[in-house]
């Protein structure tokens, strides 16, 4: 079927008009202005978009999680290493994959046959994608990148609806408010800014205090009243969402920088991917106080100097992580014992997700440009 390039928002980057002199002929041409664009599959004969959900057996979600045992299919379509994956919740029928080339591709994961070609491609950024969120059953997509832009997309038609930038610095992480998806926390260098995407000309609030670049941000509860951030300054800091005030700071001498933070789906626990090749656990309370749980560590993987992310099964029974060698490690959350280690990719496995409805399935993405 034919695919048409969709319109986008106004240009955000000024193109240069400089022309090289004859003496500079051997030098590279200056880069042209980057223009975000998208190509999406047209509706089917029943006028249904590629996001139309399939029929789901509700009994599958009630089953306990099990460790995956075999690979089902491989999707080869990315030209660059994969950086971050996100399901279209609550169905999990398509997965959005962002790579280090600034491209987001959408894959239909309902069967091995449908996963051979992407159903949508978003040329989202000129530099690697660092953060990706999906909402409204996949209809709204928000991407962030080192190029300094955060963009909200209408994923069904491939149009940029909102664009955010702050001081021209790269955005390392962003998080949507759990009760209002128009409010976005975005980490720019050492600051966290709150933007209302309906009027995103300037930040509504700024949280400052970290001495190093912020690496990850996570909410502490489903109400979105508190959130926590990690930084290269080797501290965790909790913040009040309602006012730009730091609540607590945790800087234990034994801590290392945490590249990724993950909140447990049922317990009041924050899990941190530590640069010393350990996953550390922190108890948190309603007041934003964090306490190191020293007797519970998850070890065995190699993640120092990488951006490998953590993931948990929906019932909270298993914790998992990719590592620098392409393996996936799965631990029993209650006992901290290694349940299984399996080779997933030829290079770093940067992101992976447990399926929201089929508890024995997982999707992985690595720097070998493959989605499995």
CSV table of C-alpha atoms in Angstrom, one decimal, residues 93-360:
chain,number,residue,atom,x,y,z
A,93,UNK,CA,-0.2,-5.3,20.6
A,94,UNK,CA,2.4,-2.8,19.2
A,95,UNK,CA,5.8,-1.8,20.5
A,96,UNK,CA,7.5,1.6,19.9
A,97,UNK,CA,11.3,1.3,19.4
A,98,UNK,CA,13.6,4.3,19.5
A,99,UNK,CA,17.1,4.0,18.3
A,100,UNK,CA,20.4,6.0,18.4
A,101,UNK,CA,19.8,7.4,15.0
A,102,UNK,CA,16.8,9.4,16.2
A,103,UNK,CA,14.2,7.1,14.5
A,104,UNK,CA,11.2,5.5,16.2
A,105,UNK,CA,9.6,2.5,14.5
A,106,UNK,CA,6.4,0.9,15.5
A,107,UNK,CA,6.1,-2.9,15.3
A,108,UNK,CA,3.0,-5.1,15.4
A,109,UNK,CA,3.8,-7.9,17.9
A,110,UNK,CA,0.5,-9.9,17.7
A,111,UNK,CA,2.3,-12.7,15.7
A,112,UNK,CA,5.6,-13.5,14.1
A,113,UNK,CA,4.2,-12.8,10.7
A,114,UNK,CA,3.0,-9.3,11.5
A,115,UNK,CA,6.4,-8.3,13.1
A,116,UNK,CA,8.3,-8.6,9.8
A,117,UNK,CA,7.8,-4.9,8.7
A,118,UNK,CA,7.2,-1.8,10.8
A,119,UNK,CA,3.7,-0.3,10.6
A,120,UNK,CA,5.0,3.3,11.2
A,121,UNK,CA,8.3,5.1,11.1
A,122,UNK,CA,8.9,8.5,12.9
A,123,UNK,CA,12.0,10.5,11.9
A,124,UNK,CA,11.8,12.1,15.3
A,125,UNK,CA,15.3,13.6,16.1
A,126,UNK,CA,18.6,14.4,14.6
A,127,UNK,CA,20.5,12.8,17.5
A,128,UNK,CA,20.0,9.6,19.6
A,129,UNK,CA,16.6,9.2,21.3
A,130,UNK,CA,17.1,9.1,25.1
A,131,UNK,CA,13.5,8.8,26.3
A,132,UNK,CA,10.2,7.6,25.0
A,133,UNK,CA,6.6,7.5,26.4
A,134,UNK,CA,3.4,6.2,24.8
A,135,UNK,CA,-0.1,6.9,26.0
A,136,UNK,CA,-3.8,6.7,25.0
A,137,UNK,CA,-3.5,3.2,23.7
A,138,UNK,CA,-0.6,4.3,21.4
A,139,UNK,CA,-2.3,7.3,19.9
A,140,UNK,CA,0.1,9.8,21.6
A,141,UNK,CA,3.9,9.5,21.5
A,142,UNK,CA,6.4,11.7,23.2
A,143,UNK,CA,10.1,11.6,22.3
A,144,UNK,CA,13.2,13.2,23.8
A,145,UNK,CA,16.7,13.4,22.5
A,146,UNK,CA,20.2,14.8,22.9
A,147,UNK,CA,19.4,17.3,20.2
A,148,UNK,CA,17.6,19.4,22.9
A,149,UNK,CA,14.0,18.8,21.7
A,150,UNK,CA,11.0,17.0,23.3
A,151,UNK,CA,8.2,16.3,20.8
A,152,UNK,CA,4.7,15.2,21.2
A,153,UNK,CA,3.2,13.3,18.2
A,154,UNK,CA,-0.2,12.3,17.1
A,155,UNK,CA,0.9,8.7,16.4
A,156,UNK,CA,-2.1,7.7,14.3
A,157,UNK,CA,-1.4,10.3,11.5
A,158,UNK,CA,2.3,11.1,12.2
A,159,UNK,CA,2.0,14.8,13.1
A,160,UNK,CA,4.0,16.7,15.6
A,161,UNK,CA,1.5,18.4,17.9
A,162,UNK,CA,3.9,20.1,20.4
A,163,UNK,CA,7.6,20.9,20.7
A,164,UNK,CA,9.6,21.7,23.8
A,165,UNK,CA,13.1,22.9,24.2
A,166,UNK,CA,15.1,24.4,27.1
A,167,UNK,CA,18.4,26.3,27.0
A,168,UNK,CA,19.4,24.3,23.9
A,169,UNK,CA,20.7,21.4,26.1
A,170,UNK,CA,19.9,17.7,25.5
A,171,UNK,CA,17.0,16.1,27.3
A,172,UNK,CA,18.2,13.0,29.1
A,173,UNK,CA,14.9,11.8,30.5
A,174,UNK,CA,11.2,12.7,30.6
A,175,UNK,CA,8.2,11.4,32.5
A,176,UNK,CA,4.5,12.1,32.1
A,177,UNK,CA,2.4,12.9,35.1
A,178,UNK,CA,0.4,9.8,36.1
A,179,UNK,CA,-2.9,11.8,36.4
A,180,UNK,CA,-2.4,14.5,33.7
A,181,UNK,CA,-0.4,13.5,30.6
A,182,UNK,CA,-0.2,17.1,29.4
A,183,UNK,CA,2.3,17.8,32.3
A,184,UNK,CA,5.8,16.5,31.5
A,185,UNK,CA,8.9,16.4,33.7
A,186,UNK,CA,12.0,16.8,31.5
A,187,UNK,CA,15.6,16.5,32.7
A,188,UNK,CA,18.0,18.9,31.0
A,189,UNK,CA,21.6,18.6,32.3
A,190,UNK,CA,21.4,19.4,36.1
A,191,UNK,CA,17.9,20.7,36.1
A,192,UNK,CA,14.4,19.2,36.0
A,193,UNK,CA,11.7,21.3,34.2
A,194,UNK,CA,8.0,21.0,34.3
A,195,UNK,CA,6.2,21.8,31.0
A,196,UNK,CA,2.5,22.0,30.2
A,197,UNK,CA,2.3,20.8,26.6
A,198,UNK,CA,-0.7,23.0,26.0
A,199,UNK,CA,1.4,26.1,26.5
A,200,UNK,CA,5.0,24.9,26.3
A,201,UNK,CA,6.8,28.2,25.7
A,202,UNK,CA,8.5,28.2,29.0
A,203,UNK,CA,8.8,25.8,32.0
A,204,UNK,CA,6.2,26.0,34.7
A,205,UNK,CA,8.6,25.0,37.5
A,206,UNK,CA,12.3,24.2,37.8
A,207,UNK,CA,13.9,21.8,40.3
A,208,UNK,CA,17.6,22.5,40.9
A,209,UNK,CA,20.2,21.0,43.2
A,210,UNK,CA,22.1,18.2,41.5
A,211,UNK,CA,25.8,18.7,40.9
A,212,UNK,CA,26.0,16.4,37.9
A,213,UNK,CA,23.9,15.5,34.9
A,214,UNK,CA,20.6,13.9,35.7
A,215,UNK,CA,20.3,10.4,34.4
A,216,UNK,CA,16.8,9.2,35.4
A,217,UNK,CA,13.5,10.4,36.9
A,218,UNK,CA,10.7,8.3,38.4
A,219,UNK,CA,7.5,9.1,40.3
A,220,UNK,CA,7.2,7.7,43.8
A,221,UNK,CA,3.4,7.1,43.7
A,222,UNK,CA,0.5,6.9,41.4
A,223,UNK,CA,-0.8,10.4,42.4
A,224,UNK,CA,2.4,12.1,41.1
A,225,UNK,CA,2.9,14.1,44.3
A,226,UNK,CA,6.6,13.1,44.7
A,227,UNK,CA,9.3,12.0,42.3
A,228,UNK,CA,12.9,10.9,42.6
A,229,UNK,CA,15.9,11.6,40.4
A,230,UNK,CA,19.4,10.1,40.0
A,231,UNK,CA,22.5,11.9,38.8
A,232,UNK,CA,26.1,11.4,37.9
A,233,UNK,CA,26.9,13.1,41.3
A,234,UNK,CA,26.1,9.7,42.9
A,235,UNK,CA,23.0,11.0,44.8
A,236,UNK,CA,19.3,10.3,44.7
A,237,UNK,CA,17.1,13.2,45.5
A,238,UNK,CA,13.3,13.3,46.1
A,239,UNK,CA,11.2,16.3,45.1
A,240,UNK,CA,7.8,17.7,45.8
A,241,UNK,CA,5.9,18.0,42.5
A,242,UNK,CA,3.6,20.7,43.8
A,243,UNK,CA,6.4,23.2,44.6
A,244,UNK,CA,10.0,23.4,43.3
A,245,UNK,CA,11.5,22.1,46.6
A,246,UNK,CA,13.9,19.3,47.3
A,247,UNK,CA,12.5,17.0,50.0
A,248,UNK,CA,15.3,14.6,50.7
A,249,UNK,CA,18.8,13.8,49.5
A,250,UNK,CA,20.4,10.4,49.7
A,251,UNK,CA,24.2,10.3,49.2
A,252,UNK,CA,25.5,7.1,50.9
A,253,UNK,CA,29.3,6.6,50.6
A,254,UNK,CA,28.8,3.2,49.1
A,255,UNK,CA,26.5,4.4,46.3
A,256,UNK,CA,27.5,4.8,42.6
A,257,UNK,CA,25.7,6.7,39.9
A,258,UNK,CA,22.3,5.1,39.0
A,259,UNK,CA,21.6,5.1,35.2
A,260,UNK,CA,18.0,4.0,35.5
A,261,UNK,CA,15.3,4.1,38.3
A,262,UNK,CA,12.3,1.8,38.3
A,263,UNK,CA,9.4,1.8,40.8
A,264,UNK,CA,8.1,-1.6,41.9
A,265,UNK,CA,4.5,-2.2,40.6
A,266,UNK,CA,3.1,-3.1,44.0
A,267,UNK,CA,5.7,-2.3,46.7
A,268,UNK,CA,6.9,1.1,47.9
A,269,UNK,CA,10.3,0.3,46.5
A,270,UNK,CA,12.6,2.1,44.1
A,271,UNK,CA,15.1,-0.1,42.2
A,272,UNK,CA,18.3,1.5,40.8
A,273,UNK,CA,20.6,0.3,38.1
A,274,UNK,CA,24.0,1.1,39.7
A,275,UNK,CA,27.3,1.7,37.9
A,276,UNK,CA,29.0,-0.9,40.1
A,277,UNK,CA,27.1,-3.7,38.3
A,278,UNK,CA,24.5,-4.1,40.9
A,279,UNK,CA,20.8,-3.4,41.2
A,280,UNK,CA,20.1,-1.6,44.5
A,281,UNK,CA,16.9,-1.4,46.4
A,282,UNK,CA,15.5,1.6,48.3
A,283,UNK,CA,12.4,1.8,50.5
A,284,UNK,CA,10.4,5.0,50.1
A,285,UNK,CA,7.6,6.4,52.2
A,286,UNK,CA,4.9,9.0,51.7
A,287,UNK,CA,7.2,11.8,52.9
A,288,UNK,CA,9.8,11.2,50.2
A,289,UNK,CA,12.3,9.5,52.5
A,290,UNK,CA,14.5,6.9,50.9
A,291,UNK,CA,16.3,4.2,52.8
A,292,UNK,CA,19.0,1.8,51.4
A,293,UNK,CA,18.0,-1.9,51.7
A,294,UNK,CA,21.6,-3.2,52.2
A,295,UNK,CA,20.8,-6.9,52.4
A,296,UNK,CA,19.0,-7.1,49.1
A,297,UNK,CA,21.2,-6.8,45.9
A,298,UNK,CA,20.8,-8.2,42.4
A,299,UNK,CA,24.2,-9.0,40.9
A,300,UNK,CA,25.9,-10.9,38.0
A,301,UNK,CA,25.4,-8.5,35.1
A,302,UNK,CA,27.8,-6.0,33.6
A,303,UNK,CA,26.3,-2.5,33.1
A,304,UNK,CA,29.0,-0.1,34.1
A,305,UNK,CA,29.2,2.7,31.5
A,306,UNK,CA,26.0,1.6,29.7
A,307,UNK,CA,22.4,2.7,29.5
A,308,UNK,CA,20.9,-0.7,30.1
A,309,UNK,CA,17.4,-0.4,31.6
A,310,UNK,CA,15.5,-2.4,34.2
A,311,UNK,CA,12.1,-4.1,33.8
A,312,UNK,CA,9.7,-6.0,36.0
A,313,UNK,CA,7.0,-8.5,35.3
A,314,UNK,CA,3.5,-7.2,35.8
A,315,UNK,CA,3.0,-9.1,39.1
A,316,UNK,CA,6.3,-7.9,40.5
A,317,UNK,CA,7.6,-11.5,40.8
A,318,UNK,CA,10.7,-11.1,38.5
A,319,UNK,CA,13.2,-8.3,38.0
A,320,UNK,CA,15.3,-8.2,34.8
A,321,UNK,CA,18.1,-6.3,33.2
A,322,UNK,CA,20.1,-6.3,30.0
A,323,UNK,CA,23.8,-6.0,30.1
A,324,UNK,CA,26.8,-4.8,28.0
A,325,UNK,CA,27.4,-8.3,26.5
A,326,UNK,CA,23.8,-8.6,25.2
A,327,UNK,CA,22.6,-11.0,27.8
A,328,UNK,CA,19.3,-10.7,29.8
A,329,UNK,CA,19.4,-11.5,33.5
A,330,UNK,CA,16.2,-12.4,35.3
A,331,UNK,CA,16.1,-12.5,39.1
A,332,UNK,CA,13.4,-13.7,41.5
A,333,UNK,CA,12.4,-10.4,43.3
A,334,UNK,CA,11.7,-12.0,46.6
A,335,UNK,CA,14.8,-14.1,47.0
A,336,UNK,CA,17.3,-12.1,44.8
A,337,UNK,CA,18.4,-15.4,43.2
A,338,UNK,CA,19.2,-15.5,39.5
A,339,UNK,CA,16.3,-17.3,37.8
A,340,UNK,CA,17.7,-17.3,34.3
A,341,UNK,CA,20.4,-15.7,32.1
A,342,UNK,CA,20.0,-16.0,28.3
A,343,UNK,CA,21.9,-14.4,25.3
A,344,UNK,CA,19.5,-12.0,23.6
A,345,UNK,CA,21.7,-9.8,21.4
A,346,UNK,CA,25.2,-9.7,19.9
A,347,UNK,CA,25.8,-6.3,21.5
A,348,UNK,CA,24.5,-4.4,24.4
A,349,UNK,CA,20.9,-5.1,25.3
A,350,UNK,CA,19.8,-1.6,26.2
A,351,UNK,CA,16.0,-2.0,26.7
A,352,UNK,CA,13.5,-4.8,27.2
A,353,UNK,CA,9.9,-5.1,28.4
A,354,UNK,CA,7.6,-7.8,29.9
A,355,UNK,CA,4.4,-8.2,28.0
A,356,UNK,CA,1.4,-6.6,29.8
A,357,UNK,CA,-1.0,-9.4,29.1
A,358,UNK,CA,1.0,-12.5,28.3
A,359,UNK,CA,3.2,-12.9,31.4
A,360,UNK,CA,5.7,-15.4,29.8
